Coordinates of N, CA and C in Angstrom, one line a residue:
M3 N 22.1 15.0 10.1 CA 21.6 13.8 10.0 C 20.2 13.5 10.3
R4 N 19.6 12.3 9.7 CA 18.4 12.1 9.7 C 18.1 11.1 10.8
A5 N 16.6 10.7 11.3 CA 16.5 10.0 12.6 C 16.9 8.7 12.3
T6 N 17.1 8.3 10.8 CA 17.7 6.9 10.6 C 19.1 6.7 10.5
G7 N 20.0 7.9 10.6 CA 21.2 7.9 10.6 C 21.9 7.9 9.2
L8 N 21.0 8.1 8.4 CA 21.4 8.3 6.9 C 21.2 9.9 6.4
T9 N 22.1 10.4 5.5 CA 22.0 11.4 5.2 C 20.9 11.4 3.8
H10 N 20.4 12.5 3.1 CA 19.5 12.5 2.2 C 20.2 11.7 1.0
Q11 N 21.5 12.0 0.6 CA 22.2 11.3 -0.6 C 22.3 9.8 -0.3
E12 N 22.6 9.2 1.1 CA 23.0 8.0 1.2 C 21.4 7.3 1.2
D13 N 20.6 8.0 1.6 CA 19.0 7.4 1.5 C 18.6 7.0 0.1
T14 N 18.9 8.1 -0.8 CA 18.6 7.9 -2.2 C 19.3 7.0 -2.7
E15 N 20.6 6.7 -2.6 CA 21.3 5.8 -3.2 C 21.1 4.5 -2.8
T16 N 20.7 4.1 -1.6 CA 20.3 2.9 -1.2 C 18.9 2.5 -1.2
R17 N 18.0 3.3 -1.6 CA 16.8 3.0 -1.8 C 16.4 2.1 -2.9
E18 N 15.7 1.0 -2.7 CA 15.2 0.1 -3.7 C 14.4 0.8 -4.8
P19 N 14.3 0.0 -5.9 CA 13.5 0.6 -7.0 C 12.0 0.2 -6.7
I20 N 11.0 0.8 -7.1 CA 9.6 0.7 -6.6 C 9.3 -0.4 -7.0
L21 N 9.3 -1.0 -8.3 CA 9.2 -2.2 -8.6 C 10.5 -3.1 -9.3
D22 N 10.9 -4.0 -8.7 CA 12.1 -4.8 -9.0 C 11.9 -5.6 -10.2
T23 N 12.9 -6.2 -10.9 CA 12.8 -7.1 -11.9 C 11.7 -8.2 -11.9
V24 N 11.7 -8.9 -10.8 CA 11.1 -10.0 -10.3 C 9.4 -9.4 -10.5
D25 N 9.1 -8.3 -9.9 CA 7.9 -7.8 -9.7 C 7.2 -7.4 -11.2
R26 N 8.3 -6.9 -12.1 CA 7.7 -6.4 -13.3 C 7.6 -7.7 -14.1
V27 N 8.6 -8.4 -14.1 CA 8.3 -9.6 -15.1 C 7.2 -10.6 -14.4
S28 N 6.8 -10.7 -13.3 CA 5.6 -11.6 -12.7 C 4.5 -11.0 -13.2
E29 N 4.4 -9.7 -13.3 CA 3.0 -9.1 -13.5 C 2.7 -9.0 -15.0
L30 N 3.8 -8.9 -15.8 CA 3.9 -9.1 -17.2 C 3.4 -10.5 -17.7
C31 N 4.1 -11.4 -17.1 CA 3.7 -12.8 -17.5 C 2.4 -13.2 -17.0
F32 N 1.9 -12.6 -15.7 CA 0.4 -12.9 -15.2 C -0.6 -12.3 -16.3
G33 N -0.2 -11.1 -16.6 CA -1.0 -10.6 -17.7 C -1.3 -11.2 -19.3
L34 N 0.0 -11.8 -19.3 CA -0.1 -12.5 -20.8 C -0.9 -13.8 -20.6
F35 N -0.5 -14.6 -19.4 CA -1.5 -15.8 -19.2 C -3.0 -15.6 -19.2
M36 N -3.3 -14.5 -18.4 CA -4.8 -14.1 -18.4 C -5.4 -13.9 -19.8
A37 N -4.6 -13.0 -20.6 CA -5.2 -12.7 -22.0 C -5.0 -13.9 -22.8
L38 N -4.0 -14.8 -22.5 CA -3.9 -15.9 -23.7 C -5.0 -16.9 -23.3
T39 N -5.4 -17.0 -22.4 CA -6.7 -18.1 -22.0 C -7.8 -17.6 -22.5
F40 N -8.1 -16.2 -22.1 CA -9.4 -15.4 -22.2 C -9.4 -15.3 -24.0
V41 N -8.4 -15.1 -24.5 CA -8.6 -15.2 -26.3 C -8.6 -16.5 -26.6
G42 N -8.0 -17.5 -26.2 CA -8.3 -19.0 -26.5 C -9.9 -19.4 -26.3
A43 N -10.4 -18.9 -25.1 CA -11.5 -19.4 -24.8 C -12.7 -18.5 -25.5
V44 N -12.5 -17.2 -25.9 CA -13.4 -16.4 -26.7 C -13.4 -16.7 -28.1
S45 N -11.9 -17.0 -29.0 CA -12.0 -17.5 -30.1 C -12.6 -18.5 -30.5
A46 N -12.6 -19.6 -29.5 CA -13.5 -20.8 -30.1 C -15.1 -20.7 -30.0
A47 N -15.5 -19.6 -29.3 CA -17.0 -19.4 -28.8 C -17.5 -18.2 -29.8
T48 N -16.6 -17.5 -30.6 CA -17.0 -16.2 -31.2 C -16.6 -16.6 -32.7
A49 N -17.7 -15.8 -33.4 CA -17.4 -15.8 -35.0 C -18.1 -14.6 -35.5
G50 N -17.8 -14.1 -36.8 CA -18.4 -12.9 -37.2 C -17.5 -12.0 -37.6
E51 N -18.0 -10.9 -38.1 CA -16.9 -9.8 -38.5 C -16.3 -9.1 -37.3
D52 N -16.9 -8.9 -36.2 CA -16.5 -8.0 -35.2 C -15.8 -9.2 -34.0
A53 N -15.5 -10.5 -34.5 CA -15.0 -11.5 -33.5 C -13.7 -10.9 -32.9
G54 N -12.8 -10.2 -33.7 CA -11.4 -9.8 -33.3 C -11.7 -8.8 -32.1
R55 N -12.5 -7.9 -32.4 CA -12.7 -6.7 -31.6 C -13.5 -7.3 -30.1
K56 N -14.4 -8.3 -30.3 CA -14.7 -8.8 -29.1 C -13.7 -9.4 -28.3
M57 N -12.8 -10.2 -28.9 CA -11.8 -10.8 -28.0 C -11.0 -9.9 -27.5
L58 N -10.5 -8.9 -28.1 CA -9.7 -7.5 -27.8 C -10.2 -7.0 -26.2
Y59 N -11.8 -6.7 -26.6 CA -12.2 -6.0 -25.5 C -12.5 -7.0 -24.2
T60 N -13.0 -8.2 -24.5 CA -13.0 -9.1 -23.6 C -11.8 -9.4 -22.8
A61 N -10.7 -9.5 -23.4 CA -9.4 -9.6 -22.7 C -8.9 -8.4 -22.2
L62 N -9.3 -7.2 -22.6 CA -8.8 -6.1 -22.1 C -9.7 -5.9 -20.9
G63 N -10.8 -6.0 -20.7 CA -11.8 -5.9 -19.5 C -11.3 -7.0 -18.4
C64 N -11.1 -8.1 -18.8 CA -10.5 -9.3 -17.9 C -9.2 -8.7 -17.2
N65 N -8.1 -8.2 -18.0 CA -6.8 -7.6 -17.5 C -7.1 -6.2 -16.7
L66 N -8.0 -5.4 -17.2 CA -8.3 -4.4 -16.4 C -8.7 -4.6 -15.0
A67 N -9.6 -5.8 -14.8 CA -10.0 -5.8 -13.6 C -8.8 -6.7 -12.8
W68 N -8.2 -7.4 -13.2 CA -7.2 -8.1 -12.5 C -6.1 -7.2 -12.2
G69 N -5.8 -6.4 -13.1 CA -5.0 -5.2 -13.0 C -4.9 -4.4 -11.8
L70 N -6.4 -4.1 -11.8 CA -6.9 -3.2 -10.3 C -6.6 -4.1 -9.3
A71 N -7.1 -5.4 -9.3 CA -7.0 -6.1 -7.9 C -5.5 -6.5 -7.8
D72 N -4.8 -6.6 -8.7 CA -3.3 -6.8 -8.4 C -2.7 -5.4 -7.7
A73 N -3.0 -4.3 -8.3 CA -2.6 -3.1 -7.8 C -3.0 -2.9 -6.2
V74 N -4.4 -3.2 -5.9 CA -4.5 -3.0 -4.6 C -4.0 -3.9 -3.7
M75 N -3.8 -5.3 -4.0 CA -2.9 -6.3 -3.4 C -1.7 -5.8 -3.1
F76 N -0.9 -5.2 -4.2 CA 0.5 -4.7 -4.2 C 0.5 -3.6 -2.9
L77 N -0.7 -2.7 -2.6 CA -0.6 -1.9 -1.4 C -0.7 -2.6 -0.3
V78 N -1.6 -3.6 -0.5 CA -2.0 -4.3 0.9 C -0.7 -5.0 1.5
R79 N 0.2 -5.7 0.6 CA 1.5 -6.5 0.9 C 2.5 -5.4 1.4
T80 N 2.5 -4.3 0.7 CA 3.5 -3.2 1.1 C 3.2 -2.6 2.5
L81 N 1.9 -2.5 2.8 CA 1.5 -1.8 4.1 C 1.7 -2.9 5.1
T82 N 1.3 -4.2 4.9 CA 1.8 -5.2 5.8 C 3.2 -5.5 6.1
N83 N 3.9 -5.5 5.1 CA 5.4 -5.6 5.4 C 5.9 -4.5 6.1
R84 N 5.5 -3.4 5.8 CA 5.8 -2.1 6.6 C 5.6 -2.3 7.9
G85 N 4.3 -2.7 8.3 CA 3.8 -2.9 9.5 C 4.6 -3.9 10.3
K86 N 5.0 -5.0 9.7 CA 5.9 -6.0 10.3 C 7.0 -5.4 10.9
Q87 N 7.7 -4.6 9.7 CA 9.2 -4.0 10.3 C 9.0 -2.9 11.3
L88 N 8.0 -2.2 11.3 CA 7.8 -1.1 12.4 C 7.6 -1.9 13.8
T89 N 6.7 -3.1 13.6 CA 6.6 -3.8 14.9 C 8.0 -4.3 15.5
L90 N 8.7 -4.9 14.7 CA 10.0 -5.3 15.0 C 11.1 -4.2 15.5
A91 N 10.7 -3.1 14.9 CA 11.7 -1.8 15.2 C 11.2 -1.4 16.8
R92 N 10.1 -1.5 16.9 CA 9.7 -1.0 18.3 C 9.9 -2.1 19.3
T93 N 9.8 -3.3 19.2 CA 10.1 -4.5 20.0 C 11.7 -4.2 20.4
V94 N 12.4 -4.2 19.6 CA 13.9 -3.9 19.7 C 14.2 -2.7 20.5
K95 N 13.6 -1.5 20.0 CA 13.9 -0.2 20.9 C 13.2 -0.4 22.3
N96 N 12.0 -0.8 22.4 CA 11.6 -0.9 23.9 C 12.2 -2.0 24.7
E97 N 13.0 -2.8 24.2 CA 13.4 -4.1 24.9 C 14.7 -3.6 25.7
P98 N 14.5 -3.7 27.1 CA 15.7 -3.3 27.9 C 17.0 -4.4 28.1
D99 N 16.7 -5.2 27.7 CA 17.5 -6.4 27.6 C 18.0 -6.4 26.1
A100 N 19.6 -6.0 26.1 CA 20.2 -6.0 24.8 C 19.9 -7.3 24.2
A101 N 20.5 -8.3 24.8 CA 20.4 -9.7 24.2 C 19.2 -10.0 23.6
A102 N 18.1 -9.8 24.4 CA 16.6 -10.2 23.9 C 16.5 -9.4 22.6
G103 N 16.9 -8.1 22.6 CA 16.5 -7.3 21.5 C 17.5 -7.9 20.1
A104 N 18.7 -8.2 20.4 CA 19.3 -9.0 19.4 C 18.8 -10.3 19.1
R105 N 18.1 -11.1 19.8 CA 17.5 -12.3 19.6 C 16.2 -11.9 18.7
A106 N 15.7 -11.1 18.9 CA 14.5 -10.5 18.1 C 14.7 -10.4 16.7
L107 N 16.0 -9.5 16.5 CA 16.5 -9.4 15.1 C 16.8 -10.6 14.4
R108 N 17.7 -11.4 15.0 CA 18.1 -12.9 14.6 C 16.9 -13.6 14.3
K109 N 15.8 -13.6 14.8 CA 14.7 -14.3 14.7 C 14.0 -13.9 13.4
A110 N 14.1 -12.4 13.0 CA 13.4 -12.1 11.9 C 14.2 -12.2 10.6
L111 N 15.6 -12.6 10.7 CA 16.3 -12.8 9.6 C 15.8 -14.2 9.0
S112 N 16.1 -14.4 7.6 CA 15.8 -15.7 6.9 C 16.8 -16.7 7.4
K113 N 16.2 -17.8 7.1 CA 17.3 -19.2 7.6 C 18.6 -19.0 7.0
A114 N 18.7 -18.4 5.6 CA 19.9 -18.4 5.2 C 21.0 -17.4 5.9
M115 N 20.2 -16.3 6.0 CA 21.1 -15.1 6.6 C 21.6 -15.4 8.0
K116 N 20.6 -16.2 8.9 CA 21.0 -16.4 10.3 C 22.3 -17.1 10.3
T117 N 23.0 -17.7 9.5 CA 24.2 -18.3 9.5 C 25.4 -17.3 8.9
L118 N 25.0 -16.3 8.5 CA 25.9 -15.2 7.9 C 26.1 -14.1 8.8
V119 N 25.1 -13.8 9.6 CA 25.2 -12.5 10.5 C 25.8 -13.0 12.0
A120 N 26.9 -12.1 12.2 CA 27.3 -12.4 13.7 C 26.5 -11.7 14.6
D121 N 26.6 -12.2 16.0 CA 26.0 -11.6 17.1 C 26.3 -10.0 17.1
S122 N 27.8 -9.8 16.8 CA 28.3 -8.5 16.9 C 27.7 -7.5 15.9
E123 N 27.3 -8.0 14.7 CA 26.8 -7.2 13.7 C 25.4 -7.0 14.1
L124 N 24.6 -7.7 14.9 CA 23.3 -7.8 15.2 C 23.3 -6.6 16.3
E125 N 24.3 -6.9 17.2 CA 24.3 -5.7 18.1 C 24.2 -4.3 17.7
L126 N 25.3 -4.1 16.5 CA 25.3 -2.9 16.1 C 23.9 -2.3 15.5
I127 N 23.2 -3.3 14.8 CA 21.9 -3.0 14.2 C 21.1 -2.7 15.3
R128 N 20.9 -3.4 16.5 CA 20.1 -3.1 17.7 C 20.5 -1.8 18.3
A129 N 21.7 -1.5 18.3 CA 22.1 -0.2 19.0 C 21.7 1.0 18.1
R130 N 21.6 0.8 17.0 CA 21.4 1.9 15.8 C 19.7 2.1 16.1
I131 N 19.1 0.9 15.9 CA 17.6 1.2 16.3 C 17.2 1.8 17.6
V132 N 17.9 1.5 18.5 CA 17.6 2.1 20.0 C 17.9 3.7 19.9
A133 N 18.8 4.1 19.1 CA 19.4 5.4 19.1 C 18.6 6.2 18.2
T134 N 17.5 5.2 17.4 CA 16.6 6.1 16.5 C 15.8 7.2 17.5
T135 N 15.4 8.2 17.2 CA 14.7 9.2 18.1 C 13.4 9.1 17.8
T136 N 12.9 8.7 16.4 CA 11.7 8.9 16.1 C 11.3 7.8 15.4
L137 N 10.1 7.1 15.7 CA 9.5 5.9 14.7 C 8.1 6.4 14.2
P138 N 7.6 6.0 13.1 CA 6.2 6.3 12.9 C 5.2 5.6 13.7
H139 N 4.1 6.1 13.9 CA 3.0 5.7 14.9 C 2.5 4.4 14.4
R140 N 2.3 4.4 13.1 CA 1.7 3.4 12.4 C 2.3 3.4 11.1
P141 N 2.3 2.1 10.3 CA 2.6 2.1 8.9 C 1.8 2.9 8.0
R142 N 2.5 3.5 7.1 CA 1.8 4.3 6.2 C 2.3 4.1 4.7
L143 N 1.2 4.4 4.0 CA 1.8 4.2 2.4 C 2.3 5.5 1.9
L144 N 3.3 5.6 0.9 CA 4.0 6.6 0.7 C 3.5 6.8 -0.9
L145 N 3.9 8.1 -1.5 CA 3.7 8.3 -3.0 C 4.1 7.1 -3.7
E146 N 5.6 6.8 -3.6 CA 6.2 5.7 -4.4 C 5.4 4.5 -4.3
D147 N 4.7 4.3 -3.3 CA 3.9 2.9 -3.2 C 2.7 2.9 -4.3
Y148 N 2.1 4.2 -4.3 CA 0.9 4.3 -5.2 C 1.5 4.4 -6.7
I149 N 2.7 4.8 -6.7 CA 3.3 4.8 -8.2 C 3.5 3.5 -8.4
G150 N 4.0 2.5 -7.5 CA 4.3 1.2 -7.7 C 3.0 0.4 -8.0
A151 N 1.7 0.8 -7.4 CA 0.6 0.1 -7.8 C 0.0 0.5 -9.2
A152 N 0.3 1.6 -9.5 CA 0.0 1.9 -10.9 C 0.6 1.6 -11.7
G153 N 2.2 1.3 -11.6 CA 3.1 0.5 -12.5 C 2.5 -0.9 -12.6
V154 N 2.1 -1.7 -11.7 CA 1.4 -3.1 -11.9 C 0.1 -2.9 -12.4
F155 N -0.6 -2.1 -12.5 CA -1.9 -2.0 -13.2 C -1.6 -1.8 -14.6
V156 N -0.6 -0.9 -15.0 CA -0.3 -0.5 -16.3 C 0.5 -1.7 -16.9
I157 N 1.3 -2.5 -16.3 CA 2.0 -3.7 -17.0 C 1.0 -4.9 -17.2
V158 N 0.0 -4.9 -16.4 CA -1.0 -6.1 -16.4 C -1.8 -5.6 -17.8
V159 N -2.4 -4.4 -17.9 CA -3.1 -3.8 -19.0 C -2.4 -4.1 -20.1
L160 N -1.3 -3.5 -20.1 CA -0.4 -3.4 -21.3 C -0.2 -4.7 -22.0
S161 N -0.2 -5.9 -21.4 CA 0.3 -7.3 -21.6 C -1.0 -7.9 -22.4
T162 N -2.2 -7.2 -22.5 CA -3.2 -7.8 -23.0 C -3.0 -7.4 -24.7
F163 N -2.4 -6.3 -25.0 CA -2.5 -6.2 -26.5 C -1.7 -7.1 -27.4
P164 N -0.5 -7.3 -26.9 CA 0.4 -8.3 -27.8 C -0.4 -9.7 -28.1
V165 N -1.3 -10.0 -27.2 CA -1.9 -11.2 -27.2 C -3.1 -11.1 -28.1
A166 N -3.9 -10.0 -27.9 CA -5.3 -9.7 -28.3 C -5.6 -9.0 -29.7
L167 N -4.5 -8.1 -29.6 CA -4.4 -7.0 -30.9 C -4.4 -7.6 -32.2
P168 N -3.6 -8.7 -32.5 CA -3.6 -9.3 -33.8 C -5.0 -9.6 -34.4
F169 N -5.9 -10.3 -33.4 CA -7.1 -10.4 -33.9 C -7.9 -9.2 -34.5
V170 N -7.4 -8.0 -34.1 CA -8.2 -6.8 -34.8 C -7.4 -6.5 -36.1
L171 N -6.2 -6.7 -35.9 CA -5.2 -6.3 -37.1 C -5.2 -7.4 -38.5
F172 N -5.6 -8.5 -38.0 CA -5.6 -9.5 -39.1 C -7.0 -10.1 -39.1
K173 N -7.6 -10.2 -40.4 CA -8.8 -10.7 -40.5 C -9.0 -12.2 -40.6
E174 N -7.9 -12.7 -41.1 CA -7.8 -14.4 -40.9 C -7.5 -14.6 -39.3
T175 N -8.2 -15.5 -39.0 CA -7.9 -16.0 -37.5 C -6.9 -16.6 -37.4
S176 N -6.5 -17.6 -38.4 CA -5.4 -18.4 -38.1 C -4.2 -17.5 -38.2
T177 N -4.0 -16.5 -39.0 CA -3.1 -15.8 -39.1 C -2.8 -14.8 -37.8
A178 N -3.9 -14.3 -37.3 CA -4.0 -13.6 -36.2 C -3.6 -14.3 -34.9
L179 N -3.9 -15.7 -34.9 CA -3.6 -16.6 -33.8 C -2.0 -17.0 -33.9
T180 N -1.5 -17.1 -35.2 CA -0.3 -17.3 -35.1 C 0.8 -16.1 -34.6
V181 N 0.4 -15.0 -35.0 CA 1.1 -13.7 -34.7 C 0.8 -13.4 -33.1
S182 N -0.3 -13.8 -32.8 CA -0.4 -13.7 -31.3 C 0.5 -14.7 -30.5
R183 N 0.5 -16.1 -30.8 CA 1.2 -16.7 -30.0 C 2.9 -16.6 -30.2
V184 N 3.1 -16.1 -31.5 CA 4.7 -15.7 -31.7 C 5.2 -14.5 -30.7
L185 N 4.0 -13.6 -30.6 CA 4.6 -12.3 -29.7 C 4.5 -12.8 -28.2
T186 N 3.6 -13.6 -28.1 CA 3.5 -14.0 -26.5 C 4.9 -14.8 -26.2
L187 N 5.3 -15.7 -27.2 CA 6.7 -16.4 -26.9 C 7.6 -15.5 -26.7
A188 N 7.6 -14.3 -27.8 CA 8.8 -13.7 -27.6 C 9.0 -12.9 -26.3
M189 N 7.7 -12.6 -25.9 CA 7.6 -11.6 -24.6 C 8.0 -12.7 -23.5
L190 N 7.6 -13.7 -23.5 CA 8.1 -14.7 -22.3 C 9.6 -14.9 -22.4
F191 N 10.2 -15.2 -23.7 CA 11.6 -15.4 -23.9 C 12.3 -14.1 -23.2
C192 N 12.0 -13.0 -23.6 CA 12.6 -11.8 -23.0 C 12.3 -11.7 -21.6
S193 N 11.3 -11.9 -21.0 CA 11.0 -12.1 -19.6 C 12.0 -13.0 -18.9
G194 N 12.1 -14.1 -19.3 CA 12.9 -15.0 -18.8 C 14.4 -14.5 -18.9
I195 N 14.9 -14.0 -20.0 CA 16.3 -13.6 -20.1 C 16.5 -12.5 -19.0
A196 N 15.6 -11.6 -18.9 CA 15.5 -10.7 -17.6 C 15.7 -11.1 -16.2
L197 N 14.9 -12.1 -16.0 CA 15.0 -12.9 -14.6 C 16.3 -13.7 -14.5
G198 N 17.0 -14.1 -15.7 CA 18.0 -14.9 -15.6 C 19.2 -14.1 -15.3
H199 N 19.4 -12.8 -15.8 CA 20.2 -11.8 -15.6 C 20.1 -11.3 -14.3
H200 N 18.8 -10.9 -13.7 CA 18.8 -10.4 -12.5 C 19.1 -11.6 -11.6
A201 N 18.9 -12.8 -11.8 CA 19.4 -14.0 -10.6 C 20.8 -14.3 -10.8
G202 N 21.5 -13.8 -11.9 CA 23.0 -13.9 -12.3 C 23.4 -15.3 -12.9
F203 N 22.4 -16.0 -13.7 CA 22.6 -17.0 -14.6 C 22.3 -16.8 -15.7
G204 N 22.7 -17.8 -16.5 CA 22.5 -17.7 -18.1 C 21.2 -17.0 -18.5
G205 N 21.3 -15.9 -19.2 CA 19.9 -15.3 -19.8 C 19.2 -16.3 -20.6
W206 N 19.9 -16.8 -21.7 CA 19.3 -17.6 -22.8 C 18.7 -18.9 -22.2
I207 N 19.2 -19.4 -21.3 CA 18.7 -20.7 -20.8 C 17.4 -20.3 -20.0
A208 N 17.4 -19.2 -19.2 CA 16.4 -18.7 -18.7 C 15.1 -18.4 -19.6
G209 N 15.4 -17.7 -20.6 CA 14.5 -17.4 -21.8 C 13.8 -18.6 -22.2
F210 N 14.5 -19.7 -22.6 CA 14.0 -20.9 -23.2 C 13.2 -21.5 -22.1
A211 N 13.6 -21.6 -20.8 CA 12.9 -22.2 -19.7 C 11.4 -21.5 -19.3
M212 N 11.7 -20.1 -19.2 CA 10.4 -19.4 -19.4 C 9.4 -19.7 -20.3
V213 N 9.8 -19.7 -21.7 CA 9.0 -20.2 -22.7 C 8.1 -21.5 -22.6
A214 N 8.9 -22.5 -22.1 CA 8.5 -23.8 -21.8 C 7.6 -23.8 -20.8
L215 N 7.9 -22.9 -19.6 CA 7.0 -22.8 -18.5 C 5.7 -22.3 -18.8
G216 N 5.8 -21.2 -19.8 CA 4.5 -20.4 -20.0 C 3.7 -21.4 -20.8
V217 N 4.2 -22.4 -21.8 CA 3.4 -23.3 -22.5 C 2.9 -24.3 -21.7
V218 N 3.6 -24.9 -20.7 CA 2.9 -25.6 -19.8 C 1.9 -25.1 -18.7
L219 N 2.0 -23.9 -18.3 CA 1.1 -23.1 -17.7 C -0.2 -23.0 -18.5
T220 N -0.2 -22.5 -19.5 CA -1.2 -21.9 -20.4 C -1.9 -23.2 -20.7
I221 N -1.3 -24.3 -21.0 CA -2.3 -25.7 -21.3 C -2.9 -26.0 -20.0
A222 N -2.2 -25.9 -18.8 CA -2.8 -26.6 -17.7 C -4.0 -25.4 -17.2
I223 N -3.8 -24.5 -17.3 CA -4.9 -23.5 -17.1 C -6.2 -23.7 -18.0
I224 N -5.9 -23.8 -19.2 CA -7.0 -24.0 -20.1 C -7.7 -25.6 -19.9
A225 N -6.9 -26.6 -19.6 CA -7.3 -27.8 -19.2 C -8.3 -27.5 -17.9
L226 N -7.8 -26.8 -16.8 CA -8.6 -26.7 -15.8 C -9.9 -25.6 -15.9
G227 N -10.2 -25.2 -17.1 CA -11.3 -24.4 -17.5 C -10.9 -23.1 -17.3
G228 N -9.8 -22.4 -17.1 CA -9.4 -21.1 -17.1 C -9.5 -20.6 -18.4

């Protein structure tokens, strides 16, 4: 048995994915919005034979920068959350008063969970933490965290191409703009369906809602000078 009380097989089966559906869809939509606003701004100010390539490079450069920033912040958020969990575990483990340790666990629960978890269940968790023989000295990033950060970076960067690449492939700006918008709306629709299924309600409704939200957000971003 491991220090956590789980076998390797159990630990593998209960381990969460590096990036869940919400993470992936959020980063994809963020990249789409960034590319869409940059393409709109550059297309209005750029003309000439290389206008399409300039738009692609500008949007790609923007999303490379923001993809890097998002990846770094993903690591910062992961390390911060892990440190918070480690602090809680140490508090419970070092607390000689069992009732106080259980209260610390309850305080860490979300508002919705506080009404669902009984004191007896918290006591079982507290006892399991106390029985843990080893705790890390400090929160650390694991290989899977860096993989997750790389995934964030790749998602943001790849989201550039459906928006900006049509301006390279099509000479007519109006055609390229139509294809770019259709691809963007299709990706937003698919993202909404993914979120809808993840949340447990209608995928089609969520898909159309995401398209509507994307249109409103893009208009707002452009209106605010984005």
